[in-house]
Coordinates of C-alpha atoms and ligand atoms in Angstrom, one line a residue:
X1 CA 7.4 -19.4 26.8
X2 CA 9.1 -18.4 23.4
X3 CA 7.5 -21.7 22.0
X4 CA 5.1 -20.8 18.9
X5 CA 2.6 -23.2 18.7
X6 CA -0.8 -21.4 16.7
X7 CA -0.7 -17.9 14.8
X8 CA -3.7 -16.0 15.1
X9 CA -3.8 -13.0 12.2
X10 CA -6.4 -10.7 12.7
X11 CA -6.5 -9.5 9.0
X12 CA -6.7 -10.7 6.1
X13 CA -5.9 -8.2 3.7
X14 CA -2.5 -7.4 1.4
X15 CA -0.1 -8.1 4.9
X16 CA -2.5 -10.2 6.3
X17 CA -2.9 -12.9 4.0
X18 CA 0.2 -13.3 2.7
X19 CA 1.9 -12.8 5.9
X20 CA -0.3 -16.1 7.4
X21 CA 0.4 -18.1 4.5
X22 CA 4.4 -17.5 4.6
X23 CA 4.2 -18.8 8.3
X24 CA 2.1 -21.5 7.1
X25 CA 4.3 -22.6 4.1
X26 CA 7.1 -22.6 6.9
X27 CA 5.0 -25.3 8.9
X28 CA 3.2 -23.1 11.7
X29 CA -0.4 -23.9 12.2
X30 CA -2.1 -20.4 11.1
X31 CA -6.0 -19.3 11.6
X32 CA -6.2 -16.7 9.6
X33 CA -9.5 -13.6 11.0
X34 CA -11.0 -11.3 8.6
X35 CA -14.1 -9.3 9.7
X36 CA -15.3 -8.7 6.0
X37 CA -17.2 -12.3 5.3
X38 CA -17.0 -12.0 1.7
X39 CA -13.3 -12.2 2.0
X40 CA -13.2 -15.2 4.2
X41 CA -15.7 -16.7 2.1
X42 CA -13.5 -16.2 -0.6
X43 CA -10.5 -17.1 0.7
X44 CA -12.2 -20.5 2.1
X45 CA -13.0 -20.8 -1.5
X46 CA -9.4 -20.6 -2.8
X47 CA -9.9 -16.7 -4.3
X48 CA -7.6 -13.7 -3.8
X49 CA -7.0 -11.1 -6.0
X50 CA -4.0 -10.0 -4.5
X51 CA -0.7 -11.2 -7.2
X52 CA 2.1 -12.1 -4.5
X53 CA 4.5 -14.9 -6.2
X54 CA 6.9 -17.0 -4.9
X55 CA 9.1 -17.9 -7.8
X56 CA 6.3 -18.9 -10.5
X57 CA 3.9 -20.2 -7.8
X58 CA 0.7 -17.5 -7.1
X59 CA -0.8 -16.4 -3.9
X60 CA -3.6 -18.8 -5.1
X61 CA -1.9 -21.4 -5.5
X62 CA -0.1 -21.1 -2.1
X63 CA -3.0 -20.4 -0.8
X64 CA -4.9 -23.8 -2.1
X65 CA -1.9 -25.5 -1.0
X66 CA -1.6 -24.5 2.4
X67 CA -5.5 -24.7 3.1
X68 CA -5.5 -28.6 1.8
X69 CA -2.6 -29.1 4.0
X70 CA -4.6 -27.8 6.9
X71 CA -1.6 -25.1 8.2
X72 CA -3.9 -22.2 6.9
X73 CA -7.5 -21.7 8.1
X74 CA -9.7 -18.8 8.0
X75 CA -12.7 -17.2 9.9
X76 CA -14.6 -14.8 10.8
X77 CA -14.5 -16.4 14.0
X78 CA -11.7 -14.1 16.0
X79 CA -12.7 -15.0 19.6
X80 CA -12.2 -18.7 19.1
X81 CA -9.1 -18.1 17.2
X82 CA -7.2 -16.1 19.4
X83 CA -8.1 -18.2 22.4
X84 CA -6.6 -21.5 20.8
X85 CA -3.6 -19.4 20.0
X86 CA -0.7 -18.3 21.7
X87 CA 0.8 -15.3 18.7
X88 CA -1.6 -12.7 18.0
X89 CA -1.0 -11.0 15.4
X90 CA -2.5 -7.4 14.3
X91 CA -2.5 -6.5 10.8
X92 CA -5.7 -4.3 10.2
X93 CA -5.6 -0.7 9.3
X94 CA -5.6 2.9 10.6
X95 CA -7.9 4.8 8.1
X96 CA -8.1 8.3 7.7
X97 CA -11.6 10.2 7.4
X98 CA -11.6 13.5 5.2
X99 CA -10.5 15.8 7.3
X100 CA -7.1 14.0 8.2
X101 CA -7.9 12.2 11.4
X102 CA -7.4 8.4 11.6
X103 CA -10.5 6.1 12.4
X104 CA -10.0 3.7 15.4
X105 CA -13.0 1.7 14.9
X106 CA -11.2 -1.4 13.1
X107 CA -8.6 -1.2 15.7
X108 CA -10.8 -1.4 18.3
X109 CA -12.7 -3.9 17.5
X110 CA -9.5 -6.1 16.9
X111 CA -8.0 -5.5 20.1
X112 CA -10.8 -5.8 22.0
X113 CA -11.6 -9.1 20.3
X114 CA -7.7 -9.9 21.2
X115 CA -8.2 -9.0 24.9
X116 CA -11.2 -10.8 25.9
X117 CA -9.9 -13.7 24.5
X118 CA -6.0 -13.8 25.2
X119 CA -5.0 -16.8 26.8
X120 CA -1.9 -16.0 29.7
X121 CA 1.2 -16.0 28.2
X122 CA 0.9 -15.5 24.4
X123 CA 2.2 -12.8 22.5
X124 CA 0.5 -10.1 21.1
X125 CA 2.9 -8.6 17.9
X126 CA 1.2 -4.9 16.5
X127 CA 2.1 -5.1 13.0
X128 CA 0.2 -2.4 11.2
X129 CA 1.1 1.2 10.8
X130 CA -0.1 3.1 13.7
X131 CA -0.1 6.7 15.1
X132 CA 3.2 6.9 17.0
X133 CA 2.2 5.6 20.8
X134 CA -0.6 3.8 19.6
X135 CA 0.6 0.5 20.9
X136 CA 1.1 1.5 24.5
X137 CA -1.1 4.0 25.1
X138 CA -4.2 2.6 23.0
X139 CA -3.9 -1.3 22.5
X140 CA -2.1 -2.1 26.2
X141 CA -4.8 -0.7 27.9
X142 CA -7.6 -2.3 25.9
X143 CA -5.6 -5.6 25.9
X144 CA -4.3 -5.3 30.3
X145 CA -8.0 -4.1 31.2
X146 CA -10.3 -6.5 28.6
X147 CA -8.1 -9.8 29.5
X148 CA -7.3 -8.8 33.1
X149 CA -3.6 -9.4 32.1
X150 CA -0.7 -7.6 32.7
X151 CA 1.7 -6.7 29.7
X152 CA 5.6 -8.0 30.3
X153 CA 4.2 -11.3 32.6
X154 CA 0.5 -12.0 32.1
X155 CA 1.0 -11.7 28.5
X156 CA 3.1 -10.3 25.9
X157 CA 3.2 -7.2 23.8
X158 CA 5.7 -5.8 20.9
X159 CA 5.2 -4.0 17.9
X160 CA 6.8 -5.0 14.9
X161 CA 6.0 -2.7 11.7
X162 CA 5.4 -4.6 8.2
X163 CA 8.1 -3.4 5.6
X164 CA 6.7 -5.2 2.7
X165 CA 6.0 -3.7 -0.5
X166 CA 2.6 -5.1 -2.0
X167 CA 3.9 -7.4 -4.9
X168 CA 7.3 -8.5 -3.2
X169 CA 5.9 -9.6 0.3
X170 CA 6.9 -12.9 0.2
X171 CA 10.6 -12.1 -0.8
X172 CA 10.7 -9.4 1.8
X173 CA 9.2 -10.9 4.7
X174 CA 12.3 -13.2 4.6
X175 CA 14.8 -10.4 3.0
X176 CA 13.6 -7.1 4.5
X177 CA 15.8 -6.4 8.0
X178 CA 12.7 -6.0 10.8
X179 CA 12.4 -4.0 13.4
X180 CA 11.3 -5.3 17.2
X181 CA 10.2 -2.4 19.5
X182 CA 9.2 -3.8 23.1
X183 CA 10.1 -2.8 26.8
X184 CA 10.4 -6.1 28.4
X185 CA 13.1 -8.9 27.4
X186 CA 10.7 -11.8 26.9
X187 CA 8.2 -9.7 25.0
X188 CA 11.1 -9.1 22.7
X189 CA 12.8 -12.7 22.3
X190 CA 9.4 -14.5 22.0
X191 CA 8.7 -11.4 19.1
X192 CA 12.3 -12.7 17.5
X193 CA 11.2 -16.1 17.8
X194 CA 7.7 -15.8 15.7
X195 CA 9.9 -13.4 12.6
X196 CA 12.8 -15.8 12.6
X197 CA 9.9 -18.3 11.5
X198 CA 10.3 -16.6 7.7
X199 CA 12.9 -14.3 7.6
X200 CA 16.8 -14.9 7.4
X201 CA 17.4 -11.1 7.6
X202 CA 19.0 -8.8 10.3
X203 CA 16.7 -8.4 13.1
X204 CA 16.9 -5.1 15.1
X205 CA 15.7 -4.7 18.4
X206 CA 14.7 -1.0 20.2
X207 CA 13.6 -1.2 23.8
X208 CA 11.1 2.1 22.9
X209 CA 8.1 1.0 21.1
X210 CA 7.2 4.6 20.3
X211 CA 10.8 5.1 18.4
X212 CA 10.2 1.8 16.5
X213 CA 6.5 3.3 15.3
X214 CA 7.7 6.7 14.6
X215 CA 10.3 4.8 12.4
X216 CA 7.8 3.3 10.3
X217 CA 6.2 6.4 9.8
X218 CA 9.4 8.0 8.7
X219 CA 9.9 5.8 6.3
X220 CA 7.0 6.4 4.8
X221 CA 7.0 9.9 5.3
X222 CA 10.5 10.0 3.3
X223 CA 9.1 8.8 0.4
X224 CA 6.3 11.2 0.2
X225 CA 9.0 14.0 0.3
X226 CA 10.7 13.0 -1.7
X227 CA 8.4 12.3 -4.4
X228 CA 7.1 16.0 -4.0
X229 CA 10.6 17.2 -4.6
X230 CA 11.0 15.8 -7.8
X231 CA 7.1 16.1 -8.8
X232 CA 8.1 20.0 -8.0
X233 CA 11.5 19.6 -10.0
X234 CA 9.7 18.1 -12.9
X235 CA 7.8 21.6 -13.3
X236 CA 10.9 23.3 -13.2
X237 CA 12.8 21.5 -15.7
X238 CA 9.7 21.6 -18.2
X239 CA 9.8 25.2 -17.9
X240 CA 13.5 25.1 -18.5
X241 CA 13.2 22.4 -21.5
X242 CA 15.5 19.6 -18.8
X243 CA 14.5 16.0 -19.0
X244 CA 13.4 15.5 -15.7
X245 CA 13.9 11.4 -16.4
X246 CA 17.4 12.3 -17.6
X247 CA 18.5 14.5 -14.8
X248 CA 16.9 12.1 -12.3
X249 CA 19.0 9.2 -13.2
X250 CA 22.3 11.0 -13.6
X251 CA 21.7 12.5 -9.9
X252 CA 20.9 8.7 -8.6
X253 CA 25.2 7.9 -9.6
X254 CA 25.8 9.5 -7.0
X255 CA 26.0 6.8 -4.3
X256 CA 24.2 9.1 -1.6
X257 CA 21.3 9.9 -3.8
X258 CA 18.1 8.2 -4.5
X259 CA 15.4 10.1 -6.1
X260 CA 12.5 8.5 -6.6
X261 CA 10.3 9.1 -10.3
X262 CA 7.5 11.4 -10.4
X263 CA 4.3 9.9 -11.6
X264 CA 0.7 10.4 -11.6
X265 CA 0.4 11.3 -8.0
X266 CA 1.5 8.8 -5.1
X267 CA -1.3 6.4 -3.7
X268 CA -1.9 2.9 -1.5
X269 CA -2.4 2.5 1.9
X270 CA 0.7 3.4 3.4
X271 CA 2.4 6.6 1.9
X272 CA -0.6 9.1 1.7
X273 CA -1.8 7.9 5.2
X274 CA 1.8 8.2 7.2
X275 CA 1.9 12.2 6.7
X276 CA -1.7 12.0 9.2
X277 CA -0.4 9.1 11.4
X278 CA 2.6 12.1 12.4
X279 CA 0.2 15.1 12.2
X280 CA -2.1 13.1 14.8
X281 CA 1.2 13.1 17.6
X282 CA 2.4 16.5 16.6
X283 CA -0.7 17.8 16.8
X284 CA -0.8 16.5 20.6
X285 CA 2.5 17.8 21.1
X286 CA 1.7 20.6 19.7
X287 CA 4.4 20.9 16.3
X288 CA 3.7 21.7 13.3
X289 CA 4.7 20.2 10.5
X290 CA 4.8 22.8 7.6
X291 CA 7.1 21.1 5.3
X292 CA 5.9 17.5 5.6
X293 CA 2.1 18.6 5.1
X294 CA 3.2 20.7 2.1
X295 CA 5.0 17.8 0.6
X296 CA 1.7 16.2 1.0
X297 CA -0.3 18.9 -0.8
X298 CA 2.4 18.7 -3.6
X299 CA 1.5 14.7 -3.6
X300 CA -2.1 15.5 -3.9
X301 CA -2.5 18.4 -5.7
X302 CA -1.0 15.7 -8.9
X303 CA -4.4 14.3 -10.2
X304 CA -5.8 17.4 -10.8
X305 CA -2.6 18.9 -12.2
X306 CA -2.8 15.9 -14.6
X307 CA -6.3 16.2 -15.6
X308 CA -5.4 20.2 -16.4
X309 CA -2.6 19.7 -18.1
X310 CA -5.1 17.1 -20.2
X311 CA -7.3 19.8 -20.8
X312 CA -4.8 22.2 -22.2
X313 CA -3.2 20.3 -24.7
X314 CA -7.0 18.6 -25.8
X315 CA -7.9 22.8 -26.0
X316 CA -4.3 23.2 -27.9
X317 CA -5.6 21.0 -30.8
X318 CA -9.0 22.9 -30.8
X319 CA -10.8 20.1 -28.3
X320 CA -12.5 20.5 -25.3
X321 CA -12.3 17.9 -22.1
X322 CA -16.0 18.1 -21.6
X323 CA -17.3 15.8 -24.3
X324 CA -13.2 14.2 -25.0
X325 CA -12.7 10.6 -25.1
X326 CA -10.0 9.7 -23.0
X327 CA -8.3 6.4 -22.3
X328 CA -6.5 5.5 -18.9
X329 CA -4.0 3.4 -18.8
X330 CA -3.8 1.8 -15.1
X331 CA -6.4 2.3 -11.8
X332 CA -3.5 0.7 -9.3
X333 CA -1.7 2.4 -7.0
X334 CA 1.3 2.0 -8.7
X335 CA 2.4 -0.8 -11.5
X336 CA 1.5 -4.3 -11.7
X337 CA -0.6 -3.6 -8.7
X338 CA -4.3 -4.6 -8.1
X339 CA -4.6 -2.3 -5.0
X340 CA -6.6 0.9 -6.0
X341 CA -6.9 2.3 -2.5
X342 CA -5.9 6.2 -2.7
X343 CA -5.2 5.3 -5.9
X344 CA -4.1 8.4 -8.0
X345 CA -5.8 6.9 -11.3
X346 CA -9.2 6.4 -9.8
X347 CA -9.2 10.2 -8.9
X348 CA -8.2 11.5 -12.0
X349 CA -10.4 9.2 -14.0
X350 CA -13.1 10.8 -11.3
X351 CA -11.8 14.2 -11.7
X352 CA -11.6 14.0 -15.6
X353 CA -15.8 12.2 -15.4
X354 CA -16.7 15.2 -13.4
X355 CA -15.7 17.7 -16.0
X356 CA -17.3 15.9 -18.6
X357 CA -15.0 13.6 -20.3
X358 CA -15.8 10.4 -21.5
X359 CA -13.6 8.1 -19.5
X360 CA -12.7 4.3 -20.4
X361 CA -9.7 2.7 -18.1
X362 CA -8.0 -0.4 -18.9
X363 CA -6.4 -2.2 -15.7
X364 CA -6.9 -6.2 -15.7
X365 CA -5.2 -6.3 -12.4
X366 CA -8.0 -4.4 -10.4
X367 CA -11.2 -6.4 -9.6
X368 CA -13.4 -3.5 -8.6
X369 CA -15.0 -3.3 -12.2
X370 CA -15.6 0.4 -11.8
X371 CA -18.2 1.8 -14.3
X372 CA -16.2 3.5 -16.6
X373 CA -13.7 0.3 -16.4
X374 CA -12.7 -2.0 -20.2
X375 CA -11.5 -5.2 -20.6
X376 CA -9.1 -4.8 -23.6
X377 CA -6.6 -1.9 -24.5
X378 CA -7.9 -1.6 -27.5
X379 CA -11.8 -0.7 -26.3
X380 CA -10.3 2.1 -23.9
X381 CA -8.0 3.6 -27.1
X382 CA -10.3 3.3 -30.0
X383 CA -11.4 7.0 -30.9
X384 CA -9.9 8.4 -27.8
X385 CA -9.3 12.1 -27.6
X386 CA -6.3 11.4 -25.3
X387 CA -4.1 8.1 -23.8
X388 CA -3.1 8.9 -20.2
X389 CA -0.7 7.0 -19.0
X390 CA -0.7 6.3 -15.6
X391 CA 1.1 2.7 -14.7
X392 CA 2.5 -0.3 -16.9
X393 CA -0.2 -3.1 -16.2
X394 CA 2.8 -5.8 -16.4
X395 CA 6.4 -6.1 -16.9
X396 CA 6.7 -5.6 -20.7
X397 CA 3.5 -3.8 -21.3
X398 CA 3.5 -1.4 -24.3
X399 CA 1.0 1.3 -23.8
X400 CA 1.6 2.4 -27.7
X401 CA 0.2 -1.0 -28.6
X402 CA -3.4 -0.1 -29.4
X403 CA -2.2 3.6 -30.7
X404 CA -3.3 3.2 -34.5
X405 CA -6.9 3.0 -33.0
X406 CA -6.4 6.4 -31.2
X407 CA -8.0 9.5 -32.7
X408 CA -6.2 11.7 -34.9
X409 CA -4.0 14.9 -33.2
X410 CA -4.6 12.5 -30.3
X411 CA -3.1 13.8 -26.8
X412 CA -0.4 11.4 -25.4
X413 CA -0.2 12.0 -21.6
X414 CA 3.0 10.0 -20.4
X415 CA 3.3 10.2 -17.0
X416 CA 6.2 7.7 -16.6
X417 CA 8.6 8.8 -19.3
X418 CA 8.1 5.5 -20.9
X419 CA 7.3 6.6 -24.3
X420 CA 9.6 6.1 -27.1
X421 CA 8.9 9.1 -29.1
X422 CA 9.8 7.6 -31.7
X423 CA 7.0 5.4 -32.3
X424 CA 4.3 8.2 -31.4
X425 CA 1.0 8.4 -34.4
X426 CA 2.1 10.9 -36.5
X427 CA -0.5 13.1 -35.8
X428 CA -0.2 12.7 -32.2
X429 CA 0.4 15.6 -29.6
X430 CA 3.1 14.3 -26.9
X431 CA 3.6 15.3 -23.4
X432 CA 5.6 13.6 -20.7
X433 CA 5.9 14.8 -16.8
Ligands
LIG501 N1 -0.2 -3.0 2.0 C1 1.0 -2.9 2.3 O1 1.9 -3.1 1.4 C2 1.6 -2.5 3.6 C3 2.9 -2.5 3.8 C4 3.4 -2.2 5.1 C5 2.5 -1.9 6.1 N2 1.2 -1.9 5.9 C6 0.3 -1.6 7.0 O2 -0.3 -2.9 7.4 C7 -1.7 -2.7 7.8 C8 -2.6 -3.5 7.0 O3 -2.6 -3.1 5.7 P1 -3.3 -3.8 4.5 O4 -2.8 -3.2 3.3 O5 -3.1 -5.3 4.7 O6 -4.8 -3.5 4.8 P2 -6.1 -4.2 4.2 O7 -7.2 -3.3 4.3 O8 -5.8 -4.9 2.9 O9 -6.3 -5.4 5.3 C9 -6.9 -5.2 6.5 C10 -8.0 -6.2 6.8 O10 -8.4 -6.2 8.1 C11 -9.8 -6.5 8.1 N3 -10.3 -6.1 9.4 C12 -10.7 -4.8 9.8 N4 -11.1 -4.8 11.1 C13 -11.0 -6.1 11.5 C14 -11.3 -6.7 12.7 N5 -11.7 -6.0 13.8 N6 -11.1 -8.0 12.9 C15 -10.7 -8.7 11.8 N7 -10.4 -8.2 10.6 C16 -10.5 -6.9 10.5 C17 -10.3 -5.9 6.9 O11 -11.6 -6.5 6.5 C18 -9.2 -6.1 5.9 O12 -9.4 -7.2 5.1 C19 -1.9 -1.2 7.7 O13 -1.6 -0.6 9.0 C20 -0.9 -0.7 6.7 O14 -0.6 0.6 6.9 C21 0.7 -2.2 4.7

């Protein structure tokens, strides 16, 4: 029963794909699904953007590797996929529309793709991050009443959250301890059977699927908060002339605390979208959740903090936003990353556009080419009114390396603390978070 003999992924993206081809390197057939065709045409054509490593090898290079070896294929084609398989693994996302509620279409689809074609006794593992009961109360059904099997003997169902950070997946998915919620006994040793395929770490087991999701959620949720406390503290210890970088890292000796950094705003898939994954339950359960969603706020409200805060020092040295040149360092989520979804950057360079700056962003790592988008540092810096900031590109990047082509009185935003004052332009006006 336990035996894996194909992996089916439905999802290709940042879990998806590298999550197929660290089964594959590990000698399980995969058949990798994506919906979007210009991914799986790309994919079939050896191109990802995405900039997993193992050791010095790239995710393309892996990726070429495993597709000439024949353990990694990709489709569009999810019906005959899932039917030659017996894992199925979920990996696509729970978006969340304007006004806070998560969109089910993608999920849908997938499992009712899964259920019409799930062969008797495969395995059907939920990885992505779902609203809290999503797996039982949403997929089962779909899955029991599409394939005319029952969960626990016709087939079987766990949910296992993905724990990976984008940029360390393939270390974690064999590092990172992983959590295995299901209700039935061979649901959860067959589950234990496909992640001891690439991980060596602790595996823990819940027999309540809910608590394992509501876990994941947590955990992301913790992070939020505690990124709006020390976005708040940083306010605070401006006002009170306190290095917020300093203090920060003499509070993280003690062995119980771990602040995170503030920064320009917190984006990506996962953090922004867990605070609305809760609010979806509570609000059926009727809770509110007044500290969590003002945690958010705080998280949100950053871009257009940054962008004032811009404006205020440009108006300090008798310039105005409207008309500035201003140069963005980073459109990623976070550092090295080429993932720009929520990403803080993209609002502020929209936010900053909309009030009439002239906006050039340098970030090599995101392939969206976005209109106000340079190749080198130096075209985003020359002339500019003000140098934002926002993530460090690479390990080693200087973002004072182009700084001799910056205007003069130009406004330094530093939103990481990186800055050595020291080598600041003269002329230039510094501010860091
Ligand atoms: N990105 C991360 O680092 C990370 C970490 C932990 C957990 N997660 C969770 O994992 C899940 C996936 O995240 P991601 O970042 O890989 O998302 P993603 O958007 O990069 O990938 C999802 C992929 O699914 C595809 N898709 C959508 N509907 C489909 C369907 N019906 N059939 C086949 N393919 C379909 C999309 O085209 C997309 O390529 C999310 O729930 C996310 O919250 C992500």
């Amino acid at each position: 029963m336990d035996q894996v003999k194909q992996i089916t992924v439905i999802g290709q993206g940042y879990v998806g794909l590298p999550l197929s081809l660290s089964f594959a390197m590990n000698g399980v057939s995969v058949i990798g699904v994506d919906s979007n065709e210009k991914i799986v045409d790309e994919l079939r054509r050896g191109i990802t953007y995405q900039t997993e490593k193992v050791g010095e090898l790239t995710i393309r290079e892996i990726l070429k590797a495993q597709t000439e070896l024949g353990t990694y294929q990709v489709t569009t084609d999810g019906a005959a996929a899932i039917r030659a398989s017996n894992v199925i693994i979920l990996t696509v996302g729970l978006p969340i529309d304007e006004n806070g509620n998560p969109i089910y279409t993608a999920f849908e689809n997938a499992c009712t793709a899964i259920g019409e074609n799930l062969q008797p006794g495969s395995l059907v593992l939920v990885r992505s991050t779902v609203v809290p009961g999503m797996t039982e109360t949403y997929c089962r059904p779909i899955l029991e009443r599409l394939s005319g099997l029952r969960a626990g003997d016709g087939f079987f169902l766990a949910y296992v959250p993905e724990r990976i950070a984008e940029g360390k997946a393939f270390d974690e998915f064999v590092t990172m301890p992983t959590l295995i919620g299901a209700n039935d006994e061979k649901a959860a040793r067959f589950a234990e059977a496909v992640i001891r395929i690439n991980s060596t770490a602790e595996i823990v087991h819940s027999n309540s699927i809910i608590a394992v999701e509501t876990a994941k959620v947590l955990e992301n949720l913790q992070r939020d908060a505690n990124i709006a406390i020390v976005q708040e503290f940083a306010r605070f210890a401006e006002a009170a002339g306190i290095d917020t970088f300093e203090v920060i890292r003499l509070a993280n000796t003690h062995r119980r605390v771990q602040l995170l950094s503030p920064g320009p705003g917190v984006g990506g898939y996962c953090i922004p979208n867990a605070f609305h994954y809760l609010n979806a339950k509570a609000r059926e359960v009727r809770v509110p959740l007044p500290l969590l969603s003002l945690a958010r706020e705080q998280n949100a409200s950053i871009p257009v903090f940054l962008v004032e805060k811009t404006a205020a020092y440009l108006s300090a040295g008798g310039k105005n936003l409207n008309g500035s040149r201003i140069a963005v360092i980073g459109l990623g989520m976070k550092d090295h990353s080429p993932d720009d979804r929520l990403s803080p950057a993209v609002e502020i360079c929209r936010e900053a556009i909309r009030r009439g700056a002239l906006v050039k962003a340098f970030d090599p790592n995101v392939s969206a080419n976005y209109p106000y988008q340079v190749k080198t540092l130096e075209d985003a810096c020359r002339n500019a009114d003000a140098l934002l900031i926002l993530n460090t590109i690479a390990p080693g990047f200087d973002p004072l390396a182009e700084a001799d082509v910056l205007s003069d009185s130009a406004v330094i935003i530093d939103t990481r603390g990186i800055v050595d004052p020291v080598r600041l332009p003269k002329s230039a006006i510094y501010w860091k978070i």
